[in-house]
mmCIF file with all atom_site columns, C-alpha atoms in Angstrom:
data_model
loop_
_atom_site.group_PDB
_atom_site.id
_atom_site.type_symbol
_atom_site.label_atom_id
_atom_site.label_alt_id
_atom_site.label_comp_id
_atom_site.label_asym_id
_atom_site.label_entity_id
_atom_site.label_seq_id
_atom_site.pdbx_PDB_ins_code
_atom_site.Cartn_x
_atom_site.Cartn_y
_atom_site.Cartn_z
_atom_site.occupancy
_atom_site.B_iso_or_equiv
_atom_site.pdbx_formal_charge
_atom_site.auth_seq_id
_atom_site.auth_comp_id
_atom_site.auth_asym_id
_atom_site.auth_atom_id
_atom_site.pdbx_PDB_model_num
ATOM 1   C CA . MET A 1 1   ? -0.425  0.005  0.396   1.00 43.00 ? 545 MET A CA 1
ATOM 2   C CA . GLU A 1 2   ? 1.543   3.480  -1.038  1.00 54.00 ? 546 GLU A CA 1
ATOM 3   C CA . SER A 1 3   ? 2.335   5.717  1.885   1.00 59.00 ? 547 SER A CA 1
ATOM 4   C CA . ARG A 1 4   ? -0.216  8.972  2.217   1.00 62.00 ? 548 ARG A CA 1
ATOM 5   C CA . ASP A 1 5   ? 3.194   10.937 1.908   1.00 72.00 ? 549 ASP A CA 1
ATOM 6   C CA . SER A 1 6   ? 4.418   9.426  -1.086  1.00 77.00 ? 550 SER A CA 1
ATOM 7   C CA . LEU A 1 7   ? 0.763   9.511  -2.838  1.00 73.00 ? 551 LEU A CA 1
ATOM 8   C CA . LYS A 1 8   ? 0.831   13.125 -1.850  1.00 75.00 ? 552 LYS A CA 1
ATOM 9   C CA . LYS A 1 9   ? 4.039   13.909 -3.793  1.00 80.00 ? 553 LYS A CA 1
ATOM 10  C CA . GLN A 1 10  ? 3.430   11.727 -7.021  1.00 80.00 ? 554 GLN A CA 1
ATOM 11  C CA . ILE A 1 11  ? 0.100   13.496 -7.449  1.00 79.00 ? 555 ILE A CA 1
ATOM 12  C CA . ARG A 1 12  ? 1.857   16.654 -6.653  1.00 77.00 ? 556 ARG A CA 1
ATOM 13  C CA . GLU A 1 13  ? 3.845   16.025 -9.608  1.00 79.00 ? 557 GLU A CA 1
ATOM 14  C CA . TRP A 1 14  ? 1.346   15.315 -11.782 1.00 78.00 ? 558 TRP A CA 1
ATOM 15  C CA . ILE A 1 15  ? -0.661  18.227 -11.303 1.00 77.00 ? 559 ILE A CA 1
ATOM 16  C CA . LYS A 1 16  ? 2.076   20.362 -11.361 1.00 77.00 ? 560 LYS A CA 1
ATOM 17  C CA . LEU A 1 17  ? 1.074   23.375 -13.511 1.00 79.00 ? 561 LEU A CA 1
ATOM 18  C CA . GLY A 1 18  ? 2.434   26.295 -15.180 1.00 81.00 ? 562 GLY A CA 1
ATOM 19  C CA . TYR A 1 19  ? 1.371   29.700 -13.553 1.00 88.00 ? 563 TYR A CA 1
ATOM 20  C CA . ILE A 1 20  ? 1.746   33.285 -14.029 1.00 93.00 ? 564 ILE A CA 1
ATOM 21  C CA . GLU A 1 21  ? 2.452   35.344 -11.153 1.00 94.00 ? 565 GLU A CA 1
ATOM 22  C CA . PRO A 1 22  ? 0.953   38.895 -10.892 1.00 94.00 ? 566 PRO A CA 1
ATOM 23  C CA . LYS A 1 23  ? 4.550   40.295 -10.280 1.00 95.00 ? 567 LYS A CA 1
ATOM 24  C CA . ASP A 1 24  ? 5.782   38.686 -13.536 1.00 96.00 ? 568 ASP A CA 1
ATOM 25  C CA . ILE A 1 25  ? 3.310   40.402 -15.849 1.00 96.00 ? 569 ILE A CA 1
ATOM 26  C CA . PRO A 1 26  ? 5.173   43.132 -17.642 1.00 94.00 ? 570 PRO A CA 1
ATOM 27  C CA . SER A 1 27  ? 3.920   46.428 -17.351 1.00 92.00 ? 571 SER A CA 1
ATOM 28  C CA . ILE A 1 28  ? 4.928   47.917 -20.163 1.00 95.00 ? 572 ILE A CA 1
ATOM 29  C CA . GLU A 1 29  ? 2.899   46.939 -23.451 1.00 96.00 ? 573 GLU A CA 1
ATOM 30  C CA . LEU A 1 30  ? 4.149   43.839 -25.800 1.00 97.00 ? 574 LEU A CA 1
ATOM 31  C CA . TYR A 1 31  ? 3.335   43.195 -29.190 1.00 97.00 ? 575 TYR A CA 1
ATOM 32  C CA . MET A 1 32  ? 1.663   40.083 -30.309 1.00 96.00 ? 576 MET A CA 1
ATOM 33  C CA . ASP A 1 33  ? 5.004   38.209 -30.946 1.00 96.00 ? 577 ASP A CA 1
ATOM 34  C CA . GLN A 1 34  ? 6.046   38.890 -27.382 1.00 97.00 ? 578 GLN A CA 1
ATOM 35  C CA . VAL A 1 35  ? 2.898   38.067 -25.909 1.00 97.00 ? 579 VAL A CA 1
ATOM 36  C CA . THR A 1 36  ? 2.886   34.539 -27.269 1.00 95.00 ? 580 THR A CA 1
ATOM 37  C CA . THR A 1 37  ? 6.083   34.219 -26.204 1.00 95.00 ? 581 THR A CA 1
ATOM 38  C CA . PHE A 1 38  ? 5.278   35.008 -22.859 1.00 95.00 ? 582 PHE A CA 1
ATOM 39  C CA . MET A 1 39  ? 2.515   32.886 -22.306 1.00 95.00 ? 583 MET A CA 1
ATOM 40  C CA . ASP A 1 40  ? 4.873   30.024 -22.985 1.00 93.00 ? 584 ASP A CA 1
ATOM 41  C CA . LYS A 1 41  ? 7.525   30.704 -21.264 1.00 91.00 ? 585 LYS A CA 1
ATOM 42  C CA . TYR A 1 42  ? 5.408   30.564 -17.972 1.00 92.00 ? 586 TYR A CA 1
ATOM 43  C CA . LEU A 1 43  ? 2.544   27.894 -19.392 1.00 92.00 ? 587 LEU A CA 1
ATOM 44  C CA . ALA A 1 44  ? 4.665   25.339 -21.217 1.00 89.00 ? 588 ALA A CA 1
ATOM 45  C CA . ALA A 1 45  ? 4.332   23.257 -17.797 1.00 87.00 ? 589 ALA A CA 1
ATOM 46  C CA . ASN A 1 46  ? 0.923   23.159 -19.022 1.00 89.00 ? 590 ASN A CA 1
ATOM 47  C CA . LYS A 1 47  ? 1.195   21.320 -22.644 1.00 87.00 ? 591 LYS A CA 1
ATOM 48  C CA . ARG A 1 48  ? 0.714   17.919 -23.189 1.00 86.00 ? 592 ARG A CA 1
ATOM 49  C CA . THR A 1 49  ? 3.263   17.481 -25.756 1.00 88.00 ? 593 THR A CA 1
ATOM 50  C CA . GLU A 1 50  ? 5.285   19.432 -26.873 1.00 86.00 ? 594 GLU A CA 1
ATOM 51  C CA . GLU A 1 51  ? 3.627   20.154 -30.158 1.00 87.00 ? 595 GLU A CA 1
ATOM 52  C CA . ASP A 1 52  ? 0.597   21.815 -28.147 1.00 88.00 ? 596 ASP A CA 1
ATOM 53  C CA . LYS A 1 53  ? 0.317   25.516 -28.163 1.00 86.00 ? 597 LYS A CA 1
ATOM 54  C CA . THR A 1 54  ? -0.048  27.696 -25.553 1.00 90.00 ? 598 THR A CA 1
ATOM 55  C CA . LEU A 1 55  ? -1.530  30.679 -27.294 1.00 92.00 ? 599 LEU A CA 1
ATOM 56  C CA . THR A 1 56  ? -1.249  31.616 -30.890 1.00 93.00 ? 600 THR A CA 1
ATOM 57  C CA . LYS A 1 57  ? -1.665  34.958 -33.321 1.00 95.00 ? 601 LYS A CA 1
ATOM 58  C CA . THR A 1 58  ? -5.169  33.125 -34.538 1.00 95.00 ? 602 THR A CA 1
ATOM 59  C CA . MET A 1 59  ? -6.564  32.289 -30.954 1.00 95.00 ? 603 MET A CA 1
ATOM 60  C CA . ILE A 1 60  ? -5.675  35.761 -29.877 1.00 96.00 ? 604 ILE A CA 1
ATOM 61  C CA . ASN A 1 61  ? -7.060  37.516 -32.945 1.00 95.00 ? 605 ASN A CA 1
ATOM 62  C CA . ASN A 1 62  ? -10.425 34.889 -32.806 1.00 94.00 ? 606 ASN A CA 1
ATOM 63  C CA . TYR A 1 63  ? -10.976 36.469 -29.276 1.00 95.00 ? 607 TYR A CA 1
ATOM 64  C CA . THR A 1 64  ? -10.893 39.585 -30.258 1.00 94.00 ? 608 THR A CA 1
ATOM 65  C CA . LYS A 1 65  ? -13.295 38.830 -33.045 1.00 92.00 ? 609 LYS A CA 1
ATOM 66  C CA . ASN A 1 66  ? -15.523 36.987 -30.403 1.00 89.00 ? 610 ASN A CA 1
ATOM 67  C CA . ASP A 1 67  ? -15.289 40.637 -27.863 1.00 88.00 ? 611 ASP A CA 1
ATOM 68  C CA . LEU A 1 68  ? -13.270 38.467 -25.654 1.00 92.00 ? 612 LEU A CA 1
ATOM 69  C CA . LEU A 1 69  ? -10.711 40.942 -25.662 1.00 95.00 ? 613 LEU A CA 1
ATOM 70  C CA . PRO A 1 70  ? -10.688 44.233 -26.403 1.00 95.00 ? 614 PRO A CA 1
ATOM 71  C CA . PRO A 1 71  ? -8.538  45.297 -29.503 1.00 95.00 ? 615 PRO A CA 1
ATOM 72  C CA . PRO A 1 72  ? -4.778  46.235 -28.987 1.00 95.00 ? 616 PRO A CA 1
ATOM 73  C CA . ASN A 1 73  ? -3.712  50.042 -28.922 1.00 93.00 ? 617 ASN A CA 1
ATOM 74  C CA . LYS A 1 74  ? -1.776  50.375 -31.983 1.00 94.00 ? 618 LYS A CA 1
ATOM 75  C CA . LYS A 1 75  ? -0.787  46.526 -31.957 1.00 94.00 ? 619 LYS A CA 1
ATOM 76  C CA . ARG A 1 76  ? 0.116   46.463 -28.539 1.00 97.00 ? 620 ARG A CA 1
ATOM 77  C CA . TYR A 1 77  ? -1.309  44.742 -25.134 1.00 97.00 ? 621 TYR A CA 1
ATOM 78  C CA . SER A 1 78  ? -1.170  46.017 -22.164 1.00 95.00 ? 622 SER A CA 1
ATOM 79  C CA . LYS A 1 79  ? -0.951  44.140 -18.686 1.00 95.00 ? 623 LYS A CA 1
ATOM 80  C CA . GLU A 1 80  ? -4.592  43.978 -18.803 1.00 95.00 ? 624 GLU A CA 1
ATOM 81  C CA . HIS A 1 81  ? -4.899  42.277 -22.185 1.00 96.00 ? 625 HIS A CA 1
ATOM 82  C CA . ILE A 1 82  ? -2.475  39.095 -20.526 1.00 97.00 ? 626 ILE A CA 1
ATOM 83  C CA . ILE A 1 83  ? -4.979  39.069 -17.052 1.00 96.00 ? 627 ILE A CA 1
ATOM 84  C CA . LEU A 1 84  ? -7.706  38.637 -19.689 1.00 97.00 ? 628 LEU A CA 1
ATOM 85  C CA . LEU A 1 85  ? -5.670  36.125 -21.674 1.00 97.00 ? 629 LEU A CA 1
ATOM 86  C CA . ILE A 1 86  ? -4.893  34.053 -18.775 1.00 96.00 ? 630 ILE A CA 1
ATOM 87  C CA . TYR A 1 87  ? -8.251  34.116 -17.845 1.00 96.00 ? 631 TYR A CA 1
ATOM 88  C CA . ILE A 1 88  ? -9.625  32.558 -20.970 1.00 96.00 ? 632 ILE A CA 1
ATOM 89  C CA . TYR A 1 89  ? -6.451  30.656 -21.305 1.00 94.00 ? 633 TYR A CA 1
ATOM 90  C CA . TYR A 1 90  ? -7.369  28.457 -18.483 1.00 93.00 ? 634 TYR A CA 1
ATOM 91  C CA . LEU A 1 91  ? -11.381 28.674 -18.746 1.00 95.00 ? 635 LEU A CA 1
ATOM 92  C CA . LYS A 1 92  ? -11.503 27.656 -22.447 1.00 93.00 ? 636 LYS A CA 1
ATOM 93  C CA . ASN A 1 93  ? -10.891 24.209 -20.884 1.00 89.00 ? 637 ASN A CA 1
ATOM 94  C CA . VAL A 1 94  ? -13.897 24.178 -18.890 1.00 93.00 ? 638 VAL A CA 1
ATOM 95  C CA . ILE A 1 95  ? -16.325 26.142 -20.745 1.00 94.00 ? 639 ILE A CA 1
ATOM 96  C CA . SER A 1 96  ? -17.760 27.337 -23.840 1.00 93.00 ? 640 SER A CA 1
ATOM 97  C CA . ILE A 1 97  ? -16.598 30.545 -25.526 1.00 93.00 ? 641 ILE A CA 1
ATOM 98  C CA . ASN A 1 98  ? -20.274 31.803 -25.240 1.00 94.00 ? 642 ASN A CA 1
ATOM 99  C CA . ASP A 1 99  ? -20.058 31.202 -21.394 1.00 96.00 ? 643 ASP A CA 1
ATOM 100 C CA . ILE A 1 100 ? -16.568 33.131 -21.274 1.00 95.00 ? 644 ILE A CA 1
ATOM 101 C CA . GLN A 1 101 ? -18.134 35.984 -22.871 1.00 95.00 ? 645 GLN A CA 1
ATOM 102 C CA . THR A 1 102 ? -20.674 36.093 -20.409 1.00 95.00 ? 646 THR A CA 1
ATOM 103 C CA . MET A 1 103 ? -17.985 35.448 -17.418 1.00 95.00 ? 647 MET A CA 1
ATOM 104 C CA . LEU A 1 104 ? -15.823 37.579 -18.618 1.00 95.00 ? 648 LEU A CA 1
ATOM 105 C CA . THR A 1 105 ? -18.304 40.956 -20.215 1.00 93.00 ? 649 THR A CA 1
ATOM 106 C CA . PRO A 1 106 ? -18.640 42.693 -16.842 1.00 92.00 ? 650 PRO A CA 1
ATOM 107 C CA . LEU A 1 107 ? -14.903 42.037 -15.983 1.00 92.00 ? 651 LEU A CA 1
ATOM 108 C CA . ILE A 1 108 ? -13.986 44.102 -19.402 1.00 93.00 ? 652 ILE A CA 1
ATOM 109 C CA . ASP A 1 109 ? -16.988 46.749 -18.882 1.00 90.00 ? 653 ASP A CA 1
ATOM 110 C CA . GLU A 1 110 ? -15.980 47.820 -15.560 1.00 89.00 ? 654 GLU A CA 1
ATOM 111 C CA . TYR A 1 111 ? -12.276 46.961 -14.705 1.00 90.00 ? 655 TYR A CA 1
ATOM 112 C CA . PHE A 1 112 ? -10.684 47.156 -18.228 1.00 90.00 ? 656 PHE A CA 1
ATOM 113 C CA . ASP A 1 113 ? -8.765  50.617 -18.102 1.00 82.00 ? 657 ASP A CA 1
ATOM 114 C CA . ASN A 1 114 ? -10.593 51.321 -14.729 1.00 75.00 ? 658 ASN A CA 1
ATOM 115 C CA . ASN A 1 115 ? -7.943  53.363 -12.607 1.00 66.00 ? 659 ASN A CA 1
ATOM 116 C CA . VAL A 1 116 ? -9.390  53.606 -9.357  1.00 67.00 ? 660 VAL A CA 1
ATOM 117 C CA . PRO A 1 117 ? -7.962  51.541 -6.360  1.00 67.00 ? 661 PRO A CA 1
ATOM 118 C CA . GLY A 1 118 ? -8.848  48.884 -5.355  1.00 68.00 ? 662 GLY A CA 1
ATOM 119 C CA . HIS A 1 119 ? -11.210 48.296 -8.861  1.00 76.00 ? 663 HIS A CA 1
ATOM 120 C CA . SER A 1 120 ? -8.232  47.326 -11.570 1.00 88.00 ? 664 SER A CA 1
ATOM 121 C CA . LEU A 1 121 ? -7.652  44.131 -13.224 1.00 92.00 ? 665 LEU A CA 1
ATOM 122 C CA . SER A 1 122 ? -4.115  43.676 -11.745 1.00 91.00 ? 666 SER A CA 1
ATOM 123 C CA . GLU A 1 123 ? -5.742  44.181 -8.116  1.00 92.00 ? 667 GLU A CA 1
ATOM 124 C CA . ILE A 1 124 ? -8.549  41.501 -9.034  1.00 93.00 ? 668 ILE A CA 1
ATOM 125 C CA . TYR A 1 125 ? -5.792  39.255 -10.556 1.00 94.00 ? 669 TYR A CA 1
ATOM 126 C CA . ALA A 1 126 ? -4.128  39.463 -8.063  1.00 94.00 ? 670 ALA A CA 1
ATOM 127 C CA . ASN A 1 127 ? -6.409  38.738 -5.209  1.00 94.00 ? 671 ASN A CA 1
ATOM 128 C CA . LEU A 1 128 ? -7.507  35.887 -7.196  1.00 94.00 ? 672 LEU A CA 1
ATOM 129 C CA . TYR A 1 129 ? -4.364  34.177 -7.046  1.00 93.00 ? 673 TYR A CA 1
ATOM 130 C CA . GLU A 1 130 ? -4.046  34.384 -3.640  1.00 93.00 ? 674 GLU A CA 1
ATOM 131 C CA . LEU A 1 131 ? -7.236  32.325 -3.323  1.00 93.00 ? 675 LEU A CA 1
ATOM 132 C CA . GLU A 1 132 ? -5.963  29.666 -5.919  1.00 91.00 ? 676 GLU A CA 1
ATOM 133 C CA . LYS A 1 133 ? -3.126  29.438 -3.611  1.00 87.00 ? 677 LYS A CA 1
ATOM 134 C CA . TYR A 1 134 ? -5.157  28.044 -0.957  1.00 89.00 ? 678 TYR A CA 1
ATOM 135 C CA . GLN A 1 135 ? -7.787  26.421 -3.471  1.00 90.00 ? 679 GLN A CA 1
ATOM 136 C CA . TYR A 1 136 ? -4.209  23.964 -4.538  1.00 88.00 ? 680 TYR A CA 1
ATOM 137 C CA . PHE A 1 137 ? -4.577  22.255 -0.798  1.00 87.00 ? 681 PHE A CA 1
ATOM 138 C CA . ASN A 1 138 ? -8.472  21.522 -1.594  1.00 91.00 ? 682 ASN A CA 1
ATOM 139 C CA . VAL A 1 139 ? -7.996  19.947 -4.884  1.00 90.00 ? 683 VAL A CA 1
ATOM 140 C CA . GLU A 1 140 ? -5.245  18.104 -3.721  1.00 88.00 ? 684 GLU A CA 1
ATOM 141 C CA . SER A 1 141 ? -6.606  16.364 -1.011  1.00 89.00 ? 685 SER A CA 1
ATOM 142 C CA . SER A 1 142 ? -9.851  15.945 -3.068  1.00 92.00 ? 686 SER A CA 1
ATOM 143 C CA . ILE A 1 143 ? -7.313  14.044 -5.474  1.00 91.00 ? 687 ILE A CA 1
ATOM 144 C CA . ILE A 1 144 ? -5.823  12.281 -3.228  1.00 88.00 ? 688 ILE A CA 1
ATOM 145 C CA . LYS A 1 145 ? -9.659  10.523 -1.836  1.00 90.00 ? 689 LYS A CA 1
ATOM 146 C CA . ALA A 1 146 ? -10.586 9.987  -4.956  1.00 91.00 ? 690 ALA A CA 1
ATOM 147 C CA . HIS A 1 147 ? -7.310  7.460  -5.377  1.00 88.00 ? 691 HIS A CA 1
ATOM 148 C CA . GLN A 1 148 ? -7.547  5.970  -1.726  1.00 86.00 ? 692 GLN A CA 1
ATOM 149 C CA . LEU A 1 149 ? -11.904 5.631  -2.809  1.00 88.00 ? 693 LEU A CA 1
ATOM 150 C CA . SER A 1 150 ? -10.683 3.674  -6.343  1.00 86.00 ? 694 SER A CA 1
ATOM 151 C CA . THR A 1 151 ? -7.844  1.183  -4.768  1.00 82.00 ? 695 THR A CA 1
ATOM 152 C CA . LYS A 1 152 ? -9.822  0.686  -1.696  1.00 81.00 ? 696 LYS A CA 1
ATOM 153 C CA . ASP A 1 153 ? -12.866 -0.770 -4.087  1.00 77.00 ? 697 ASP A CA 1
ATOM 154 C CA . GLU A 1 154 ? -12.755 -5.199 -2.785  1.00 80.00 ? 698 GLU A CA 1
ATOM 155 C CA . PHE A 1 155 ? -14.497 -5.524 -6.267  1.00 84.00 ? 699 PHE A CA 1
ATOM 156 C CA . SER A 1 156 ? -11.023 -4.046 -8.430  1.00 79.00 ? 700 SER A CA 1
ATOM 157 C CA . LYS A 1 157 ? -8.572  -4.210 -5.884  1.00 77.00 ? 701 LYS A CA 1
ATOM 158 C CA . ASP A 1 158 ? -6.724  -7.106 -8.112  1.00 82.00 ? 702 ASP A CA 1
ATOM 159 C CA . ASP A 1 159 ? -6.987  -5.550 -10.747 1.00 87.00 ? 703 ASP A CA 1
ATOM 160 C CA . SER A 1 160 ? -4.715  -2.013 -11.933 1.00 87.00 ? 704 SER A CA 1
ATOM 161 C CA . TYR A 1 161 ? -6.111  -1.078 -14.900 1.00 91.00 ? 705 TYR A CA 1
ATOM 162 C CA . LEU A 1 162 ? -9.828  -1.190 -12.903 1.00 91.00 ? 706 LEU A CA 1
ATOM 163 C CA . GLN A 1 163 ? -8.309  0.871  -10.390 1.00 89.00 ? 707 GLN A CA 1
ATOM 164 C CA . LYS A 1 164 ? -7.635  3.134  -13.185 1.00 90.00 ? 708 LYS A CA 1
ATOM 165 C CA . LEU A 1 165 ? -10.827 2.879  -14.226 1.00 93.00 ? 709 LEU A CA 1
ATOM 166 C CA . ASN A 1 166 ? -12.217 3.877  -10.996 1.00 93.00 ? 710 ASN A CA 1
ATOM 167 C CA . PHE A 1 167 ? -9.832  6.623  -10.137 1.00 92.00 ? 711 PHE A CA 1
ATOM 168 C CA . LEU A 1 168 ? -10.224 8.295  -13.786 1.00 94.00 ? 712 LEU A CA 1
ATOM 169 C CA . SER A 1 169 ? -13.990 7.991  -13.678 1.00 95.00 ? 713 SER A CA 1
ATOM 170 C CA . LEU A 1 170 ? -14.517 9.636  -10.089 1.00 95.00 ? 714 LEU A CA 1
ATOM 171 C CA . LEU A 1 171 ? -11.876 12.757 -11.560 1.00 95.00 ? 715 LEU A CA 1
ATOM 172 C CA . CYS A 1 172 ? -14.450 12.972 -14.272 1.00 96.00 ? 716 CYS A CA 1
ATOM 173 C CA . TYR A 1 173 ? -17.150 12.886 -12.061 1.00 96.00 ? 717 TYR A CA 1
ATOM 174 C CA . ASP A 1 174 ? -16.221 15.772 -10.058 1.00 95.00 ? 718 ASP A CA 1
ATOM 175 C CA . ILE A 1 175 ? -15.171 17.707 -12.827 1.00 95.00 ? 719 ILE A CA 1
ATOM 176 C CA . PHE A 1 176 ? -18.636 17.242 -14.734 1.00 96.00 ? 720 PHE A CA 1
ATOM 177 C CA . THR A 1 177 ? -20.264 18.374 -11.465 1.00 96.00 ? 721 THR A CA 1
ATOM 178 C CA . LYS A 1 178 ? -18.286 21.326 -11.416 1.00 95.00 ? 722 LYS A CA 1
ATOM 179 C CA . ARG A 1 179 ? -18.660 21.770 -14.667 1.00 95.00 ? 723 ARG A CA 1
ATOM 180 C CA . LYS A 1 180 ? -22.654 21.730 -14.597 1.00 96.00 ? 724 LYS A CA 1
ATOM 181 C CA . LEU A 1 181 ? -22.675 24.182 -11.194 1.00 96.00 ? 725 LEU A CA 1
ATOM 182 C CA . MET A 1 182 ? -20.455 26.576 -13.443 1.00 96.00 ? 726 MET A CA 1
ATOM 183 C CA . GLU A 1 183 ? -22.539 26.555 -15.785 1.00 96.00 ? 727 GLU A CA 1
ATOM 184 C CA . GLN A 1 184 ? -25.526 27.006 -14.216 1.00 97.00 ? 728 GLN A CA 1
ATOM 185 C CA . ILE A 1 185 ? -23.997 30.406 -12.560 1.00 97.00 ? 729 ILE A CA 1
ATOM 186 C CA . ILE A 1 186 ? -22.955 31.889 -15.744 1.00 97.00 ? 730 ILE A CA 1
ATOM 187 C CA . ASP A 1 187 ? -27.175 31.444 -16.818 1.00 97.00 ? 731 ASP A CA 1
ATOM 188 C CA . GLU A 1 188 ? -27.824 32.900 -13.955 1.00 96.00 ? 732 GLU A CA 1
ATOM 189 C CA . MET A 1 189 ? -25.442 35.425 -15.049 1.00 95.00 ? 733 MET A CA 1
ATOM 190 C CA . LYS A 1 190 ? -26.377 36.129 -18.543 1.00 95.00 ? 734 LYS A CA 1
ATOM 191 C CA . ALA A 1 191 ? -30.507 35.858 -17.292 1.00 96.00 ? 735 ALA A CA 1
ATOM 192 C CA . GLU A 1 192 ? -29.293 38.931 -15.028 1.00 93.00 ? 736 GLU A CA 1
ATOM 193 C CA . ALA A 1 193 ? -27.780 40.945 -17.991 1.00 91.00 ? 737 ALA A CA 1
ATOM 194 C CA . ASP A 1 194 ? -30.109 40.496 -19.972 1.00 90.00 ? 738 ASP A CA 1
ATOM 195 C CA . ALA A 1 195 ? -32.729 41.501 -17.950 1.00 90.00 ? 739 ALA A CA 1
ATOM 196 C CA . THR A 1 196 ? -30.604 44.688 -16.968 1.00 85.00 ? 740 THR A CA 1
ATOM 197 C CA . GLN A 1 197 ? -29.977 45.483 -20.699 1.00 83.00 ? 741 GLN A CA 1
ATOM 198 C CA . GLU A 1 198 ? -34.079 45.074 -21.656 1.00 82.00 ? 742 GLU A CA 1
ATOM 199 C CA . ALA A 1 199 ? -34.774 47.521 -18.310 1.00 82.00 ? 743 ALA A CA 1
ATOM 200 C CA . LYS A 1 200 ? -32.204 50.138 -19.851 1.00 79.00 ? 744 LYS A CA 1
ATOM 201 C CA . GLN A 1 201 ? -34.379 49.916 -23.373 1.00 78.00 ? 745 GLN A CA 1
ATOM 202 C CA . PRO A 1 202 ? -36.865 52.631 -23.682 1.00 75.00 ? 746 PRO A CA 1
ATOM 203 C CA . LYS A 1 203 ? -40.678 51.690 -23.355 1.00 67.00 ? 747 LYS A CA 1
ATOM 204 C CA . LYS A 1 204 ? -42.726 51.556 -26.849 1.00 59.00 ? 748 LYS A CA 1
#
């Protein structure tokens, strides 16, 4: 039986992520090539294979066309653009582009280019980064419990394939339920935004 410490060490290796600390985001504006190079530098560890792309010019252009990203200023991307791209990078692996748009539109409308103290994108991202450091241990604990449950199952305890199947299925169940929850909250956000927009329309 694998010890809890060795299991924790292995899982930490499995879920090791590339991440971007708030202090690492450049304050100067970057051109497209510099943006993709920056993202590759910090997020390359998240790629499954060397051939996978972290972020491409086509992706960035499509995000702008879909109103997920404000247009650059004279082909230059600000620190706020980079922060939005980080949000999009993680969200696009979990939810649809339309759902991302619902999530981020208020963020762009209210906080992009907002220099009011306490209400800048930089401060919002820095706060989220701190929350995610705490959440990491919750995620790690959840994965360890799922792994232990999959190996203690009497039916499959002598079959390594069935143990892996159980473990993957439990992880999938976790992801599926959390995605459903995200979609419910996003649907509420969209309904609230639609109601607000309708209220602003002049009455006939």
